[in-house]
């Protein structure tokens, strides 16, 4: 079923691409919205905690605080490829952060739908959009007082010319499996996407014109979900991923793609780009060895050893007493051999792979391979 649906996605792309508006890459600033896949410190700053080592062990130039990875995220690689600095989190006020070339509102655990009292993150998509609106208003207010802050803040025209990136929805899908059936989750997707469309409209009404929308990845292949929902082998596909989770992700992505086509037709003065992250990550996992990896699903940083090295009772980097013994969820010696970092998030090596595929332009609607002059001089 999954293979047939992926074929449908490819077919839809081939139908839609000829009429699509070409993408340009000359953005003075980037404003990012999302969850832990692109959080560079928002939840850590907002809730007052830090992700301690081994988080950040691969790329020590980045503080491990905030990024749920051993190093760089996809958003970091994309910013680097566009010759822009890494994005500072909106709520991170320490270290004199510069927001001149953009701001990151993504927060780990965030959902498109409004957060509940039990949500990991209170910063749902609507809240992130509201944070942006306040950010923009405050920036313009401060700039009106004089030019001494221009070194740290985007100028007014940057808001219209900037790129608005989105990578959110994974938690709306995966999180619901703990309390809902697959049919219930599939039925909720239109409501989720209606909330997303409302946020996009709020940004458009504020002058945003360049939208880059990532779909969600194969959540059924995340170690955490395999450990929880894949104990029955009949629930797994040929790659060892939970079939129902990936079916939900595929359905979400098909409807998200349809929404982006609607937005492309509705906002004729805007650039709306759909990025097929699902196909990239699925290819990585299905052909992990050919792509230079040794472990497609087992976590690098975790506890329990093969086949998953994941225990929900002890997170990466933690030390706890389990069954009367003190144990630590340690990082592996070579994270570049793993796709999964901590059972939920990808390693820097996997993020680099995904980024390199995004930058080919062929996984996007519309494609942009002819608009990528920096492809010949990538820094990673």
CSV table of C-alpha atoms in Angstrom, one decimal:
chain,number,residue,atom,x,y,z
A,1,UNK,CA,0.0,0.0,0.0
A,2,UNK,CA,2.8,2.4,0.9
A,3,UNK,CA,4.6,1.8,-2.4
A,4,UNK,CA,1.4,2.5,-4.4
A,5,UNK,CA,0.8,5.8,-2.4
A,6,UNK,CA,4.4,7.0,-3.0
A,7,UNK,CA,3.8,6.3,-6.7
A,8,UNK,CA,0.7,8.5,-6.4
A,9,UNK,CA,2.8,11.3,-5.0
A,10,UNK,CA,5.3,11.0,-7.8
A,11,UNK,CA,2.5,11.0,-10.3
A,12,UNK,CA,1.0,14.1,-8.8
A,13,UNK,CA,4.3,15.9,-8.9
A,14,UNK,CA,4.7,15.0,-12.6
A,15,UNK,CA,1.3,16.5,-13.3
A,16,UNK,CA,1.7,19.7,-11.3
A,17,UNK,CA,5.3,20.6,-12.0
A,18,UNK,CA,5.0,22.0,-15.6
A,19,UNK,CA,2.7,24.8,-14.5
A,20,UNK,CA,4.5,25.6,-11.3
A,21,UNK,CA,6.3,29.0,-10.7
A,22,UNK,CA,10.0,28.7,-10.5
A,23,UNK,CA,11.8,29.2,-7.2
A,24,UNK,CA,14.3,31.9,-6.7
A,25,UNK,CA,17.1,31.7,-4.1
A,26,UNK,CA,18.2,35.2,-3.0
A,27,UNK,CA,16.7,35.6,0.4
A,28,UNK,CA,18.0,38.2,2.8
A,29,UNK,CA,16.5,36.4,5.8
A,30,UNK,CA,14.8,33.2,6.8
A,31,UNK,CA,11.9,32.7,9.3
A,32,UNK,CA,11.4,29.1,10.4
A,33,UNK,CA,8.5,27.4,12.1
A,34,UNK,CA,8.4,23.8,13.2
A,35,UNK,CA,9.1,21.2,15.8
A,36,UNK,CA,12.3,19.4,17.1
A,37,UNK,CA,13.4,18.7,13.5
A,38,UNK,CA,14.4,22.3,13.2
A,39,UNK,CA,14.4,23.6,16.8
A,40,UNK,CA,17.7,25.4,17.5
A,41,UNK,CA,17.0,26.2,21.1
A,42,UNK,CA,13.4,27.5,21.4
A,43,UNK,CA,11.9,24.9,23.8
A,44,UNK,CA,15.1,24.8,25.9
A,45,UNK,CA,15.0,28.6,26.3
A,46,UNK,CA,11.2,28.7,26.8
A,47,UNK,CA,11.0,25.9,29.4
A,48,UNK,CA,14.5,26.5,31.0
A,49,UNK,CA,16.3,23.3,30.4
A,50,UNK,CA,19.2,22.0,28.3
A,51,UNK,CA,20.0,18.9,26.3
A,52,UNK,CA,23.3,17.8,27.9
A,53,UNK,CA,26.1,15.9,26.1
A,54,UNK,CA,26.3,13.6,24.2
A,55,UNK,CA,23.9,16.0,22.4
A,56,UNK,CA,26.1,18.2,20.3
A,57,UNK,CA,29.1,15.8,20.4
A,58,UNK,CA,29.7,15.7,16.6
A,59,UNK,CA,29.6,19.5,15.9
A,60,UNK,CA,31.1,21.2,19.0
A,61,UNK,CA,30.9,24.6,17.4
A,62,UNK,CA,27.2,24.4,18.3
A,63,UNK,CA,26.2,24.4,21.9
A,64,UNK,CA,24.4,21.2,22.6
A,65,UNK,CA,21.7,23.3,24.3
A,66,UNK,CA,18.5,23.1,22.3
A,67,UNK,CA,19.3,20.9,19.3
A,68,UNK,CA,18.0,17.4,19.6
A,69,UNK,CA,20.9,16.0,17.7
A,70,UNK,CA,24.6,15.1,17.9
A,71,UNK,CA,25.3,18.1,15.7
A,72,UNK,CA,23.6,20.1,12.9
A,73,UNK,CA,20.0,19.9,11.8
A,74,UNK,CA,18.6,20.1,8.3
A,75,UNK,CA,17.8,23.8,8.8
A,76,UNK,CA,21.5,24.4,9.7
A,77,UNK,CA,22.7,22.8,6.5
A,78,UNK,CA,20.2,24.7,4.4
A,79,UNK,CA,21.1,28.0,5.9
A,80,UNK,CA,24.8,27.2,5.3
A,81,UNK,CA,24.1,26.3,1.7
A,82,UNK,CA,22.4,29.7,1.2
A,83,UNK,CA,25.4,31.4,2.8
A,84,UNK,CA,23.3,32.6,5.7
A,85,UNK,CA,24.1,32.2,9.4
A,86,UNK,CA,22.5,29.6,11.6
A,87,UNK,CA,19.1,30.8,13.0
A,88,UNK,CA,18.9,31.9,16.6
A,89,UNK,CA,15.8,30.8,18.6
A,90,UNK,CA,13.3,33.5,19.2
A,91,UNK,CA,13.2,33.1,22.9
A,92,UNK,CA,17.0,32.7,23.4
A,93,UNK,CA,18.2,36.0,24.8
A,94,UNK,CA,21.6,34.9,26.1
A,95,UNK,CA,24.8,35.6,24.1
A,96,UNK,CA,23.5,38.7,22.3
A,97,UNK,CA,21.8,36.8,19.5
A,98,UNK,CA,21.6,38.5,16.1
A,99,UNK,CA,18.3,38.2,14.2
A,100,UNK,CA,19.5,40.3,11.3
A,101,UNK,CA,19.2,37.4,8.8
A,102,UNK,CA,16.1,35.7,10.4
A,103,UNK,CA,14.7,34.0,13.4
A,104,UNK,CA,13.7,30.5,14.4
A,105,UNK,CA,10.3,29.9,16.1
A,106,UNK,CA,10.4,26.1,15.9
A,107,UNK,CA,10.1,24.3,19.2
A,108,UNK,CA,10.5,20.7,20.0
A,109,UNK,CA,7.3,18.8,20.6
A,110,UNK,CA,5.2,21.4,18.9
A,111,UNK,CA,2.1,20.5,16.9
A,112,UNK,CA,0.0,22.2,14.3
A,113,UNK,CA,-3.1,21.8,16.4
A,114,UNK,CA,-3.4,23.9,19.6
A,115,UNK,CA,-1.4,22.5,22.5
A,116,UNK,CA,-3.2,20.7,25.4
A,117,UNK,CA,-2.3,20.7,29.1
A,118,UNK,CA,-0.3,17.5,28.6
A,119,UNK,CA,1.5,18.7,25.4
A,120,UNK,CA,5.3,18.6,25.5
A,121,UNK,CA,5.4,22.1,24.0
A,122,UNK,CA,3.0,25.0,24.5
A,123,UNK,CA,4.3,26.6,21.3
A,124,UNK,CA,1.9,25.2,18.8
A,125,UNK,CA,1.9,26.5,15.2
A,126,UNK,CA,-0.6,29.3,15.9
A,127,UNK,CA,1.5,30.4,18.9
A,128,UNK,CA,4.7,30.4,16.7
A,129,UNK,CA,2.9,32.6,14.1
A,130,UNK,CA,1.8,34.9,16.9
A,131,UNK,CA,5.4,35.1,18.1
A,132,UNK,CA,6.5,36.1,14.6
A,133,UNK,CA,3.9,38.8,14.4
A,134,UNK,CA,5.1,40.2,17.7
A,135,UNK,CA,8.7,39.9,16.6
A,136,UNK,CA,8.0,41.8,13.4
A,137,UNK,CA,6.0,44.5,15.2
A,138,UNK,CA,8.8,45.0,17.8
A,139,UNK,CA,11.5,45.0,15.2
A,140,UNK,CA,9.8,47.8,13.2
A,141,UNK,CA,9.1,49.7,16.4
A,142,UNK,CA,12.8,49.5,17.4
A,143,UNK,CA,14.1,50.4,14.0
A,144,UNK,CA,11.9,53.4,13.9
A,145,UNK,CA,13.9,54.8,16.8
A,146,UNK,CA,17.2,54.9,14.9
A,147,UNK,CA,19.7,52.8,12.9
A,148,UNK,CA,21.9,51.6,15.8
A,149,UNK,CA,20.1,48.3,16.0
A,150,UNK,CA,20.1,47.5,12.3
A,151,UNK,CA,23.2,45.3,12.8
A,152,UNK,CA,21.0,42.9,14.9
A,153,UNK,CA,17.6,43.2,13.3
A,154,UNK,CA,16.1,42.6,9.9
A,155,UNK,CA,15.1,45.7,7.9
A,156,UNK,CA,11.5,46.1,7.0
A,157,UNK,CA,11.9,44.9,3.4
A,158,UNK,CA,13.5,41.6,4.7
A,159,UNK,CA,10.0,40.5,5.9
A,160,UNK,CA,8.6,40.7,2.4
A,161,UNK,CA,11.6,39.3,0.6
A,162,UNK,CA,12.5,36.6,3.2
A,163,UNK,CA,11.9,32.9,3.1
A,164,UNK,CA,9.3,31.3,5.4
A,165,UNK,CA,10.2,27.7,6.2
A,166,UNK,CA,7.9,25.1,7.8
A,167,UNK,CA,8.6,21.6,9.1
A,168,UNK,CA,5.7,20.7,11.4
A,169,UNK,CA,3.0,18.1,11.6
A,170,UNK,CA,5.0,15.0,12.7
A,171,UNK,CA,3.8,15.3,16.3
A,172,UNK,CA,0.2,15.7,15.2
A,173,UNK,CA,0.4,12.3,13.5
A,174,UNK,CA,2.7,10.2,15.7
A,175,UNK,CA,1.5,11.5,19.0
A,176,UNK,CA,-2.1,10.6,18.3
A,177,UNK,CA,-1.4,6.9,18.0
A,178,UNK,CA,-1.1,6.7,21.8
A,179,UNK,CA,-4.8,7.4,22.2
A,180,UNK,CA,-6.5,7.1,18.8
A,181,UNK,CA,-7.0,4.5,16.0
A,182,UNK,CA,-5.6,4.9,12.5
A,183,UNK,CA,-9.1,5.7,11.2
A,184,UNK,CA,-9.5,8.5,13.8
A,185,UNK,CA,-6.1,9.9,13.0
A,186,UNK,CA,-6.8,9.9,9.2
A,187,UNK,CA,-10.2,11.6,9.9
A,188,UNK,CA,-8.4,14.4,11.8
A,189,UNK,CA,-6.0,15.4,9.1
A,190,UNK,CA,-8.3,17.9,7.4
A,191,UNK,CA,-8.7,19.7,10.7
A,192,UNK,CA,-5.0,19.8,11.2
A,193,UNK,CA,-4.4,21.2,7.7
A,194,UNK,CA,-7.1,23.8,8.2
A,195,UNK,CA,-5.2,25.1,11.2
A,196,UNK,CA,-2.0,25.1,9.1
A,197,UNK,CA,-3.7,27.0,6.3
A,198,UNK,CA,-5.0,29.6,8.8
A,199,UNK,CA,-1.4,30.2,10.0
A,200,UNK,CA,-0.1,30.6,6.4
A,201,UNK,CA,-2.9,33.1,5.7
A,202,UNK,CA,-1.9,35.2,8.8
A,203,UNK,CA,1.7,35.3,7.5
A,204,UNK,CA,0.6,36.1,4.0
A,205,UNK,CA,-1.6,39.0,5.3
A,206,UNK,CA,1.5,40.3,7.0
A,207,UNK,CA,3.5,40.4,3.7
A,208,UNK,CA,5.1,37.0,3.6
A,209,UNK,CA,5.5,35.8,0.0
A,210,UNK,CA,8.0,33.0,-0.1
A,211,UNK,CA,6.9,29.8,1.6
A,212,UNK,CA,8.9,26.6,1.8
A,213,UNK,CA,6.8,23.7,3.2
A,214,UNK,CA,8.4,20.4,4.2
A,215,UNK,CA,6.0,17.4,4.4
A,216,UNK,CA,6.4,14.9,7.2
A,217,UNK,CA,8.8,12.0,7.2
A,218,UNK,CA,8.2,8.2,7.7
A,219,UNK,CA,7.3,8.4,11.4
A,220,UNK,CA,6.8,4.6,11.4
A,221,UNK,CA,10.5,4.2,11.0
A,222,UNK,CA,11.4,6.1,14.1
A,223,UNK,CA,13.0,3.8,16.7
A,224,UNK,CA,10.6,5.1,19.4
A,225,UNK,CA,7.5,4.1,17.4
A,226,UNK,CA,9.0,0.7,16.3
A,227,UNK,CA,9.7,-0.1,20.0
A,228,UNK,CA,6.2,0.9,21.1
A,229,UNK,CA,4.0,-0.2,18.3
A,230,UNK,CA,6.1,-2.7,16.4
A,231,UNK,CA,6.3,-5.6,18.8
A,232,UNK,CA,4.0,-7.6,16.6
A,233,UNK,CA,6.0,-8.3,13.4
A,234,UNK,CA,2.7,-8.2,11.4
A,235,UNK,CA,2.5,-4.5,12.1
A,236,UNK,CA,5.8,-3.9,10.3
A,237,UNK,CA,6.6,-3.3,6.7
A,238,UNK,CA,9.5,-4.8,4.7
A,239,UNK,CA,11.9,-2.1,6.1
A,240,UNK,CA,10.9,-2.9,9.7
A,241,UNK,CA,8.8,0.3,10.1
A,242,UNK,CA,5.3,0.5,11.6
A,243,UNK,CA,3.0,0.4,8.6
A,244,UNK,CA,0.0,2.3,10.2
A,245,UNK,CA,2.2,5.3,11.2
A,246,UNK,CA,3.6,5.6,7.7
A,247,UNK,CA,0.2,5.2,6.2
A,248,UNK,CA,-0.9,8.2,8.3
A,249,UNK,CA,2.1,10.2,7.2
A,250,UNK,CA,1.5,9.4,3.5
A,251,UNK,CA,-2.1,10.5,3.8
A,252,UNK,CA,-1.2,13.7,5.6
A,253,UNK,CA,1.4,14.4,2.9
A,254,UNK,CA,-1.0,13.9,0.0
A,255,UNK,CA,-3.5,16.3,1.6
A,256,UNK,CA,-0.7,18.8,2.5
A,257,UNK,CA,0.5,18.7,-1.1
A,258,UNK,CA,-3.1,19.4,-2.3
A,259,UNK,CA,-3.2,22.3,0.1
A,260,UNK,CA,0.0,23.8,-1.3
A,261,UNK,CA,-1.4,23.5,-4.8
A,262,UNK,CA,-4.5,25.4,-3.6
A,263,UNK,CA,-2.2,28.1,-2.0
A,264,UNK,CA,-0.2,28.3,-5.2
A,265,UNK,CA,-3.3,29.1,-7.1
A,266,UNK,CA,-4.8,31.4,-4.5
A,267,UNK,CA,-1.7,33.5,-3.8
A,268,UNK,CA,-0.5,34.2,-7.3
A,269,UNK,CA,2.0,36.8,-6.2
A,270,UNK,CA,3.7,34.3,-3.8
A,271,UNK,CA,6.1,31.4,-4.2
A,272,UNK,CA,4.8,28.3,-2.4
A,273,UNK,CA,7.1,25.3,-2.5
A,274,UNK,CA,6.3,21.8,-1.3
A,275,UNK,CA,9.3,19.7,-0.3
A,276,UNK,CA,8.9,15.9,-0.3
A,277,UNK,CA,10.9,15.0,2.9
A,278,UNK,CA,9.1,11.7,3.1
A,279,UNK,CA,10.5,10.3,-0.1
A,280,UNK,CA,14.0,11.4,0.8
A,281,UNK,CA,14.0,9.8,4.2
A,282,UNK,CA,12.2,6.7,3.0
A,283,UNK,CA,14.9,6.3,0.4
A,284,UNK,CA,17.6,6.8,3.0
A,285,UNK,CA,16.2,4.0,5.2
A,286,UNK,CA,15.3,1.6,2.4
A,287,UNK,CA,18.8,1.9,0.8
A,288,UNK,CA,20.8,2.7,4.0
A,289,UNK,CA,23.8,0.7,3.1
A,290,UNK,CA,24.1,2.2,-0.4
A,291,UNK,CA,23.7,5.6,1.2
A,292,UNK,CA,26.7,5.0,3.5
A,293,UNK,CA,24.9,4.0,6.8
A,294,UNK,CA,25.1,0.8,8.8
A,295,UNK,CA,22.0,1.2,11.1
A,296,UNK,CA,18.7,2.5,9.6
A,297,UNK,CA,16.5,2.2,12.7
A,298,UNK,CA,18.6,1.3,15.8
A,299,UNK,CA,19.4,4.4,17.9
A,300,UNK,CA,22.9,5.6,18.3
A,301,UNK,CA,22.3,7.2,21.7
A,302,UNK,CA,20.2,5.0,23.9
A,303,UNK,CA,20.1,1.9,26.2
A,304,UNK,CA,19.3,-1.7,25.7
A,305,UNK,CA,21.6,-2.7,22.8
A,306,UNK,CA,20.5,-4.3,19.5
A,307,UNK,CA,18.2,-4.5,17.7
A,308,UNK,CA,16.8,-1.0,18.7
A,309,UNK,CA,19.0,0.3,21.6
A,310,UNK,CA,16.0,2.1,22.8
A,311,UNK,CA,14.3,2.1,26.2
A,312,UNK,CA,11.5,4.6,26.8
A,313,UNK,CA,12.4,4.7,30.5
A,314,UNK,CA,15.8,6.3,29.9
A,315,UNK,CA,16.5,9.0,27.4
A,316,UNK,CA,19.7,9.8,25.6
A,317,UNK,CA,22.3,11.1,28.1
A,318,UNK,CA,20.4,10.2,31.2
A,319,UNK,CA,21.5,8.0,34.1
A,320,UNK,CA,18.8,6.1,36.0
A,321,UNK,CA,18.4,3.1,38.2
A,322,UNK,CA,16.6,0.3,36.3
A,323,UNK,CA,16.0,-3.0,37.9
A,324,UNK,CA,18.3,-2.1,40.8
A,325,UNK,CA,21.2,-1.1,38.7
A,326,UNK,CA,22.5,2.4,37.7
A,327,UNK,CA,22.6,2.6,33.9
A,328,UNK,CA,23.3,5.4,31.4
A,329,UNK,CA,22.0,5.9,27.9
A,330,UNK,CA,25.2,6.6,26.1
A,331,UNK,CA,26.0,7.8,22.6
A,332,UNK,CA,27.7,5.4,20.1
A,333,UNK,CA,31.3,5.9,19.1
A,334,UNK,CA,30.4,6.6,15.4
A,335,UNK,CA,27.1,8.4,14.9
A,336,UNK,CA,27.8,8.7,11.2
A,337,UNK,CA,26.9,5.0,10.8
A,338,UNK,CA,23.4,5.6,12.2
A,339,UNK,CA,20.3,7.3,10.8
A,340,UNK,CA,18.7,7.6,14.2
A,341,UNK,CA,20.4,9.6,16.9
A,342,UNK,CA,18.2,9.1,20.0
A,343,UNK,CA,15.3,7.1,18.7
A,344,UNK,CA,13.3,10.1,17.8
A,345,UNK,CA,15.6,12.4,15.9
A,346,UNK,CA,18.1,11.9,13.1
A,347,UNK,CA,21.9,12.1,13.4
A,348,UNK,CA,23.9,14.9,11.9
A,349,UNK,CA,25.0,12.5,9.1
A,350,UNK,CA,21.4,11.7,8.3
A,351,UNK,CA,20.4,15.3,8.3
A,352,UNK,CA,23.3,16.1,6.0
A,353,UNK,CA,22.1,13.4,3.6
A,354,UNK,CA,18.5,14.7,3.6
A,355,UNK,CA,19.8,18.3,3.1
A,356,UNK,CA,21.9,17.3,0.1
A,357,UNK,CA,18.8,15.7,-1.5
A,358,UNK,CA,16.6,18.7,-0.8
A,359,UNK,CA,19.2,20.9,-2.5
A,360,UNK,CA,19.0,18.9,-5.7
A,361,UNK,CA,15.6,20.6,-6.2
A,362,UNK,CA,14.1,17.4,-7.7
A,363,UNK,CA,12.0,16.6,-4.6
A,364,UNK,CA,10.2,19.9,-4.6
A,365,UNK,CA,7.1,21.2,-6.3
A,366,UNK,CA,8.0,23.4,-8.1
A,367,UNK,CA,11.5,22.1,-8.7
A,368,UNK,CA,14.4,24.5,-8.4
A,369,UNK,CA,17.5,22.7,-9.7
A,370,UNK,CA,18.2,25.4,-12.2
A,371,UNK,CA,18.1,28.0,-9.5
A,372,UNK,CA,20.9,26.6,-7.3
A,373,UNK,CA,24.2,28.4,-8.1
A,374,UNK,CA,25.6,27.5,-4.7
A,375,UNK,CA,25.4,23.7,-5.3
A,376,UNK,CA,28.9,23.7,-6.7
A,377,UNK,CA,30.3,25.2,-3.5
A,378,UNK,CA,28.6,23.4,-0.7
A,379,UNK,CA,30.4,23.6,2.7
A,380,UNK,CA,29.5,20.1,3.8
